[in-house]
Coordinates of C-alpha atoms in Angstrom, one line a residue:
M1 CA 12.3 7.4 -25.1
N2 CA 15.8 6.8 -26.5
T3 CA 17.6 8.2 -23.5
F4 CA 15.9 5.7 -21.2
E5 CA 16.2 2.8 -23.5
Q6 CA 19.8 3.5 -24.2
F7 CA 21.0 4.3 -20.7
E8 CA 18.6 3.0 -18.1
S9 CA 18.7 -0.6 -16.8
E10 CA 16.5 -3.3 -18.3
V11 CA 15.0 -3.7 -14.8
R12 CA 12.7 -0.7 -15.4
G13 CA 9.1 -1.8 -15.2
Y14 CA 6.2 0.6 -15.1
C15 CA 7.4 2.7 -17.9
R16 CA 6.9 -0.3 -20.2
S17 CA 3.2 -0.3 -19.3
F18 CA 2.8 3.5 -19.4
P19 CA 5.1 4.7 -22.2
A20 CA 4.9 8.4 -21.8
V21 CA 7.4 11.0 -20.5
F22 CA 5.6 12.9 -17.7
S23 CA 6.4 16.4 -16.8
S24 CA 3.8 17.7 -14.3
A25 CA 0.9 16.5 -12.2
K26 CA -1.9 18.0 -10.1
G27 CA -4.6 16.3 -8.1
A28 CA -5.7 13.2 -9.9
W29 CA -4.1 14.1 -13.3
M30 CA -0.7 13.6 -14.8
T31 CA 0.6 15.4 -17.9
D32 CA 3.2 14.3 -20.4
I33 CA 5.7 16.4 -22.4
A34 CA 3.3 16.4 -25.3
G35 CA 0.6 18.0 -23.2
E36 CA -1.6 14.8 -23.0
R37 CA -3.3 14.4 -19.7
Y38 CA -4.0 11.1 -17.9
L39 CA -6.3 10.3 -15.1
D40 CA -4.3 8.5 -12.4
F41 CA -5.9 5.3 -10.9
F42 CA -2.4 4.2 -9.8
A43 CA -1.4 6.9 -7.3
G44 CA 2.3 5.9 -7.3
A45 CA 1.4 2.4 -6.1
G46 CA -0.3 3.9 -3.1
V47 CA 2.2 6.7 -2.4
L48 CA 0.0 9.6 -3.4
N49 CA -3.1 9.1 -1.3
Y50 CA -3.7 12.8 -1.3
G51 CA -3.1 13.3 -5.0
H52 CA -0.3 15.0 -6.9
N53 CA 1.0 18.3 -5.4
P54 CA -1.7 18.9 -2.8
D55 CA -1.6 22.6 -2.0
K56 CA -1.5 22.5 1.8
I57 CA 1.3 20.0 1.9
K58 CA 3.3 21.8 -0.9
Q59 CA 3.1 25.1 0.9
A60 CA 4.4 23.6 4.1
L61 CA 7.3 22.1 2.2
L62 CA 8.1 25.3 0.3
G63 CA 8.0 27.4 3.5
Y64 CA 10.4 25.0 5.3
L65 CA 12.9 25.0 2.4
M66 CA 12.7 28.8 1.9
R67 CA 13.7 29.4 5.5
D68 CA 16.6 27.1 5.2
G69 CA 15.1 24.4 7.4
I70 CA 17.6 21.7 8.0
T71 CA 17.3 18.9 5.5
H72 CA 19.3 16.0 6.9
T73 CA 20.0 15.0 10.5
L74 CA 20.6 11.2 10.6
D75 CA 18.8 10.4 13.9
M76 CA 19.8 13.7 15.6
Y77 CA 16.9 15.7 17.0
S78 CA 15.3 18.2 14.8
Q79 CA 12.3 20.5 15.1
A80 CA 10.7 18.9 12.1
K81 CA 10.9 15.4 13.6
Q82 CA 9.7 16.6 17.0
R83 CA 6.7 18.3 15.4
F84 CA 5.8 15.2 13.4
I85 CA 6.0 12.9 16.4
E86 CA 3.9 15.2 18.5
R87 CA 1.2 15.7 15.9
F88 CA 1.1 12.0 14.9
N89 CA 0.5 11.2 18.6
E90 CA -2.2 13.9 18.9
V91 CA -4.0 13.2 15.7
I92 CA -3.6 9.5 15.1
L93 CA -2.5 7.5 18.1
Q94 CA -4.1 9.1 21.1
P95 CA -7.7 9.2 19.7
R96 CA -7.4 5.5 18.9
G97 CA -6.0 4.6 22.3
L98 CA -2.7 3.5 20.8
H99 CA 0.7 3.8 22.4
Y100 CA 3.7 3.1 20.3
K101 CA 7.4 4.1 20.2
F102 CA 8.6 5.5 16.9
Q103 CA 11.5 4.1 15.0
F104 CA 12.6 5.8 11.8
P105 CA 14.6 3.3 9.7
G106 CA 15.8 3.9 6.1
P107 CA 13.1 5.7 4.1
T108 CA 11.4 2.9 2.2
G109 CA 8.9 0.3 3.1
T110 CA 11.2 -2.6 2.8
N111 CA 13.6 -0.9 5.3
A112 CA 10.7 -0.7 7.8
V113 CA 9.9 -4.4 7.3
E114 CA 13.6 -5.4 7.8
A115 CA 13.7 -3.4 11.0
A116 CA 10.5 -5.0 12.2
L117 CA 11.7 -8.6 11.5
K118 CA 15.0 -8.0 13.1
L119 CA 13.5 -6.5 16.3
A120 CA 11.0 -9.4 16.6
R121 CA 13.8 -11.9 16.4
K122 CA 15.9 -10.0 18.9
V123 CA 13.0 -9.7 21.4
T124 CA 11.9 -13.3 21.2
G125 CA 15.2 -15.0 20.7
R126 CA 13.6 -17.0 17.9
E127 CA 14.4 -17.1 14.2
Q128 CA 11.4 -18.1 12.1
V129 CA 8.9 -15.6 10.8
V130 CA 5.6 -16.7 9.3
G131 CA 4.2 -14.9 6.2
F132 CA 1.3 -15.7 4.0
T133 CA 0.6 -17.0 0.5
N134 CA 0.6 -14.2 -2.1
A135 CA 2.1 -11.7 0.4
F136 CA 4.4 -8.9 -0.7
H137 CA 6.7 -7.1 1.8
G138 CA 9.6 -5.7 -0.2
M139 CA 12.6 -6.5 -2.2
T140 CA 15.4 -6.9 0.3
L141 CA 16.4 -10.3 1.5
G142 CA 14.4 -10.5 4.8
A143 CA 11.3 -9.0 3.2
L144 CA 11.6 -11.4 0.3
A145 CA 11.8 -14.4 2.6
V146 CA 8.2 -13.6 3.8
T147 CA 7.0 -12.7 0.3
G148 CA 5.0 -15.2 -1.7
N149 CA 5.8 -14.2 -5.3
S150 CA 8.2 -16.8 -6.7
F151 CA 9.4 -14.4 -9.4
K152 CA 10.4 -11.8 -6.8
R153 CA 11.9 -14.4 -4.5
A154 CA 14.0 -15.9 -7.3
G155 CA 15.6 -12.5 -7.8
A156 CA 17.4 -12.8 -4.5
G157 CA 19.9 -15.2 -6.0
V158 CA 20.4 -17.0 -2.6
P159 CA 18.3 -19.3 -0.5
L160 CA 15.6 -17.4 1.5
G161 CA 15.3 -19.0 4.9
H162 CA 14.1 -18.7 8.5
S163 CA 10.5 -18.2 7.3
A164 CA 7.4 -20.3 6.7
S165 CA 4.4 -19.5 4.5
V166 CA 0.9 -20.4 5.5
P167 CA -2.4 -19.9 3.6
F168 CA -4.0 -16.4 3.7
D169 CA -7.6 -15.9 4.3
G170 CA -9.6 -17.4 1.4
Y171 CA -6.6 -19.1 -0.2
L172 CA -8.3 -22.6 0.2
G173 CA -11.8 -21.3 -0.5
Q174 CA -14.3 -19.2 1.3
D175 CA -15.5 -22.1 3.5
V176 CA -12.0 -22.9 4.9
D177 CA -10.6 -21.1 7.9
T178 CA -6.9 -21.2 7.1
L179 CA -5.9 -20.3 10.6
T180 CA -7.1 -23.7 11.8
Y181 CA -4.2 -25.1 9.9
F182 CA -1.8 -22.6 11.3
E183 CA -3.0 -23.1 14.9
A184 CA -2.8 -26.9 14.6
M185 CA 0.8 -26.6 13.4
L186 CA 1.7 -24.5 16.4
H187 CA 0.1 -26.9 18.9
D188 CA 1.6 -30.1 17.3
S189 CA 5.3 -30.7 18.2
G190 CA 5.4 -33.1 15.2
S191 CA 4.3 -30.5 12.7
G192 CA 7.9 -29.4 11.8
M193 CA 7.1 -25.8 12.4
D194 CA 9.3 -24.1 15.0
K195 CA 7.6 -21.6 17.2
P196 CA 8.0 -18.3 15.2
A197 CA 9.3 -15.0 16.4
A198 CA 6.7 -13.2 14.4
V199 CA 3.8 -13.3 12.0
I200 CA 3.7 -10.6 9.4
V201 CA 0.5 -9.8 7.6
E202 CA -1.2 -7.4 5.2
T203 CA -4.9 -6.9 6.0
V204 CA -5.4 -6.4 2.3
Q205 CA -2.8 -8.0 0.0
A206 CA -2.4 -5.2 -2.5
E207 CA 0.3 -6.6 -4.8
G208 CA -0.8 -10.1 -4.3
G209 CA -4.2 -9.5 -6.0
V210 CA -6.3 -7.3 -3.6
N211 CA -7.0 -10.2 -1.3
V212 CA -9.0 -9.0 1.7
A213 CA -8.7 -10.6 5.1
S214 CA -12.0 -10.7 7.0
V215 CA -12.4 -9.0 10.4
E216 CA -13.0 -12.4 12.0
W217 CA -9.8 -13.9 10.5
L218 CA -7.7 -11.0 11.7
Q219 CA -9.2 -11.1 15.2
R220 CA -8.5 -14.9 15.4
L221 CA -4.9 -14.3 14.1
R222 CA -4.4 -11.7 16.9
R223 CA -5.7 -14.2 19.5
I224 CA -3.4 -17.0 18.2
T225 CA -0.3 -14.8 18.2
S226 CA -1.1 -13.5 21.7
E227 CA -1.7 -17.0 23.1
H228 CA 1.7 -18.2 21.8
G229 CA 3.8 -15.1 22.5
I230 CA 4.3 -14.4 18.9
V231 CA 4.9 -10.8 17.7
L232 CA 2.2 -9.7 15.3
I233 CA 3.5 -7.3 12.6
V234 CA 0.9 -5.6 10.4
D235 CA 2.5 -4.3 7.2
D236 CA 0.4 -1.2 6.5
I237 CA 2.8 0.2 3.9
Q238 CA 0.4 0.2 1.0
V239 CA -3.1 0.0 2.6
G240 CA -2.5 2.2 5.6
C241 CA -2.7 6.0 5.7
G242 CA -6.4 5.9 4.9
R243 CA -6.4 3.6 1.9
T244 CA -9.1 1.4 3.4
G245 CA -11.0 4.2 5.1
A246 CA -9.6 4.4 8.6
F247 CA -6.0 5.6 8.9
F248 CA -4.9 2.1 9.9
S249 CA -6.2 -0.8 7.9
F250 CA -6.5 -3.0 11.0
E251 CA -8.9 -0.6 12.9
E252 CA -12.0 -2.2 11.5
A253 CA -11.0 -5.5 13.1
G254 CA -10.4 -3.8 16.5
I255 CA -7.0 -5.4 16.9
V256 CA -3.8 -3.9 18.2
P257 CA -0.6 -5.2 16.5
D258 CA 2.7 -5.4 18.3
I259 CA 4.5 -3.7 15.4
V260 CA 3.2 -1.6 12.5
T261 CA 5.2 -0.7 9.4
L262 CA 4.3 2.5 7.4
S263 CA 5.8 4.2 4.4
K264 CA 4.4 5.1 0.9
S265 CA 1.8 7.8 1.7
L266 CA 3.1 8.6 5.1
S267 CA 4.9 11.7 3.9
G268 CA 1.8 12.7 1.9
Y269 CA 3.8 14.1 -0.9
G270 CA 5.8 11.3 -2.5
L271 CA 9.0 12.0 -0.4
P272 CA 10.6 8.8 1.0
L273 CA 9.7 8.2 4.6
A274 CA 9.2 5.1 6.7
L275 CA 8.1 4.5 10.2
V276 CA 8.0 1.4 12.5
L277 CA 5.6 1.7 15.4
I278 CA 6.6 -0.5 18.3
K279 CA 4.8 -1.4 21.5
P280 CA 7.0 0.1 24.3
E281 CA 7.8 -3.2 25.9
L282 CA 9.3 -4.5 22.6
D283 CA 11.6 -1.5 22.1
Q284 CA 14.7 -3.3 23.2
W285 CA 17.2 -1.9 20.7
A286 CA 20.6 -0.9 21.9
P287 CA 21.6 2.6 20.7
G288 CA 22.8 2.4 17.1
E289 CA 22.0 -1.4 16.8
H290 CA 19.9 -0.7 13.7
N291 CA 20.7 2.4 11.8
G292 CA 20.8 4.0 8.3
T293 CA 21.9 7.2 6.7
F294 CA 18.5 8.6 5.7
R295 CA 16.7 8.4 9.0
G296 CA 16.5 12.2 9.4
H297 CA 14.8 13.3 6.2
C298 CA 13.3 16.5 7.6
P299 CA 11.4 17.7 4.5
A300 CA 9.5 14.4 4.6
F301 CA 8.7 15.0 8.3
V302 CA 7.3 18.5 7.3
T303 CA 5.1 17.1 4.6
A304 CA 4.0 14.2 6.8
T305 CA 3.0 16.6 9.5
A306 CA 1.0 18.7 7.0
A307 CA -0.7 15.6 5.7
L308 CA -2.1 14.9 9.2
T309 CA -4.5 17.8 8.7
F310 CA -6.6 15.4 6.6
W311 CA -7.1 13.3 9.7
E312 CA -8.2 16.0 12.2
D313 CA -11.8 15.1 11.5
E314 CA -13.6 12.2 9.9
R315 CA -14.5 13.8 6.5
L316 CA -11.8 12.0 4.5
Q317 CA -12.5 8.7 6.1
Q318 CA -16.2 9.0 5.3
A319 CA -15.4 10.1 1.8
V320 CA -13.2 7.1 1.2
V321 CA -15.9 4.7 2.4
R322 CA -18.5 6.5 0.2
K323 CA -16.3 6.4 -2.9
G324 CA -15.4 2.8 -2.2
Q325 CA -19.0 1.9 -2.3
T326 CA -19.4 3.6 -5.6
V327 CA -16.4 1.6 -7.0
Q328 CA -17.8 -1.6 -5.7
R329 CA -21.3 -1.2 -7.1
R330 CA -19.9 -0.1 -10.5
L331 CA -17.4 -3.0 -10.8
E332 CA -19.9 -5.6 -9.7
K333 CA -22.4 -4.3 -12.3
M334 CA -19.6 -4.2 -14.9
A335 CA -18.5 -7.7 -14.2
K336 CA -22.1 -9.1 -14.2
K337 CA -22.7 -7.4 -17.6
L338 CA -19.4 -8.2 -19.4
V339 CA -17.5 -11.0 -17.5
P340 CA -19.8 -12.9 -15.3
D341 CA -17.1 -15.2 -14.0
A342 CA -14.9 -12.3 -12.8
R343 CA -14.5 -11.6 -9.1
V344 CA -14.6 -8.2 -7.5
R345 CA -13.1 -7.5 -4.1
G346 CA -11.6 -4.7 -2.1
R347 CA -12.0 -2.2 0.8
G348 CA -12.1 1.6 0.8
L349 CA -10.3 2.8 -2.3
I350 CA -8.4 -0.3 -3.2
W351 CA -10.3 -2.6 -5.4
G352 CA -9.6 -5.4 -7.8
I353 CA -11.4 -7.3 -10.5
E354 CA -9.9 -10.7 -11.2
F355 CA -10.3 -12.5 -14.5
N356 CA -10.0 -16.2 -15.2
D357 CA -8.3 -15.3 -18.5
T358 CA -5.0 -14.1 -17.0
A359 CA -4.1 -12.0 -20.0
L360 CA -7.3 -9.9 -19.8
A361 CA -6.2 -7.5 -17.0
T362 CA -3.0 -6.5 -18.8
R363 CA -4.9 -5.9 -22.1
V364 CA -7.5 -3.8 -20.3
S365 CA -4.8 -1.8 -18.5
Q366 CA -3.2 -1.1 -22.0
A367 CA -6.6 -0.2 -23.4
C368 CA -7.2 2.2 -20.5
F369 CA -3.9 3.9 -21.1
A370 CA -4.8 4.4 -24.7
R371 CA -7.9 6.2 -23.4
G372 CA -6.0 8.3 -20.9
L373 CA -6.3 6.3 -17.7
I374 CA -3.3 4.9 -15.8
I375 CA -4.2 1.7 -14.0
E376 CA -2.0 -1.2 -13.0
T377 CA -2.5 -5.0 -12.6
A378 CA -1.8 -7.2 -9.6
G379 CA -1.7 -10.8 -8.6
I380 CA 0.8 -13.6 -9.3
D381 CA -0.2 -13.7 -13.0
D382 CA -1.2 -10.1 -13.3
Q383 CA -4.7 -11.4 -13.5
V384 CA -6.3 -8.6 -11.4
L385 CA -7.0 -5.1 -12.6
K386 CA -6.2 -3.0 -9.6
I387 CA -8.1 0.3 -8.9
L388 CA -6.0 2.6 -6.7
P389 CA -7.0 6.3 -7.1
S390 CA -6.1 9.0 -4.8
L391 CA -8.3 9.3 -1.7
T392 CA -9.1 12.9 -2.6
I393 CA -10.3 12.2 -6.2
S394 CA -13.5 13.9 -7.0
E395 CA -16.8 12.0 -7.6
D396 CA -16.8 13.1 -11.3
E397 CA -13.2 12.0 -11.8
L398 CA -13.9 8.7 -10.2
K399 CA -17.0 8.2 -12.4
H400 CA -15.0 9.1 -15.5
G401 CA -12.3 6.6 -14.6
L402 CA -14.8 3.8 -14.1
D403 CA -16.4 4.7 -17.5
V404 CA -13.0 4.3 -19.1
I405 CA -12.5 0.9 -17.5
E406 CA -15.9 -0.3 -18.7
A407 CA -15.3 1.1 -22.2
S408 CA -11.8 -0.5 -22.3
L409 CA -13.0 -3.9 -21.0
S410 CA -15.8 -3.9 -23.7
A411 CA -13.3 -3.0 -26.4
V412 CA -10.9 -5.7 -25.3
L413 CA -13.7 -8.3 -25.3
D414 CA -14.7 -7.2 -28.7
G415 CA -11.2 -7.3 -30.0
T416 CA -11.0 -3.5 -30.6
D417 CA -8.5 -2.4 -27.8
G418 CA -7.6 1.0 -29.2
A419 CA -9.5 4.2 -28.3
T420 CA -11.9 5.5 -30.9
D421 CA -11.9 9.1 -32.1
E422 CA -15.1 9.7 -30.2
E423 CA -13.5 8.4 -27.0
A424 CA -10.4 10.5 -27.6
R425 CA -12.6 13.6 -27.9
T426 CA -14.5 12.8 -24.7
L427 CA -11.3 12.3 -22.8
A428 CA -10.0 15.7 -24.0
E429 CA -13.2 17.4 -22.9
V430 CA -13.0 15.8 -19.4
A431 CA -9.3 16.6 -19.0

């Protein structure tokens, strides 16, 4: 570790939770330089929905590189981009009756969010954007302005303005419809809320603690924004690309956002790629008005196109729903048995178990790592243990990971966080 500790910035984070030097990975498993294998319930924070080094995507990438396929084109036309646009329309948009224009901003999620906010303000001529409590949209200034986490916001070092935060679904309790507050503010000229250019929302707040918006709440939000001429932006960066079951997380609610932001698992292989989907009437950019150097990352277009083969039928979606039900049942049983006041929530293959003891989730994550499972925490106080495996994880691997979570939780509650020799042998056999 000395190289990293000596030369890398103190800003490094995940390596502190998972102190290993990784050298290879395949499927749901990561291997360090000592040959130790770890089951991955983190999936690169949602980047690796199809697991590590999926063969069909890897072969497409290798073939493209070996024939000297062009790598970088800014926003010039390329065969790789053309093929991705055509296939995304054929496989994803057209079957869902969706019609969007494609904007490729810089290659990260926060780049997509910045472009979406900027376009909404340009189109409406208004400045304010409404976000939600516990939201997370990225680390650049515009995205931070609509992010709820005070620690992240403080890192900006400057005032974050032209935004307002309103309560997310469930923030004031399950019996309070928080959109009643938002709608009243819009209708009352004395509320102090200027009519916003846009509302940006995650259907499931992943970093915020796996907070799940109900179908009814999302449908009402769509009605409110439509009534007031407000651009509705759905940030599907972490919970899109099949994480909740359907390709888009908003499909279950039957709504059509005005703008959708995608990144993370869009490339299917961990290569940086972001996409802003824009209703055609909102595509009012002047040429070059919003640009960036890495808008033409052709290898990522190639892998993203290959990843669409997972969506040519409903098998993956059905598998995600089925596995999600397995996770839900197991977590609810685990909570009832070990921590009755814990709360379990999620959709598809993103789940969280929230503890009243805010230190517990971090301790369980550490105990899981000692037992060969990589799993992160979420929420403003890291009080939520967040389950985020690849969508293609096998049933046996999923069961094993859940076994490790239960063993780790039991050990932490008993004050014996470390893995026993017997657990270490069991892990070695599974790996």
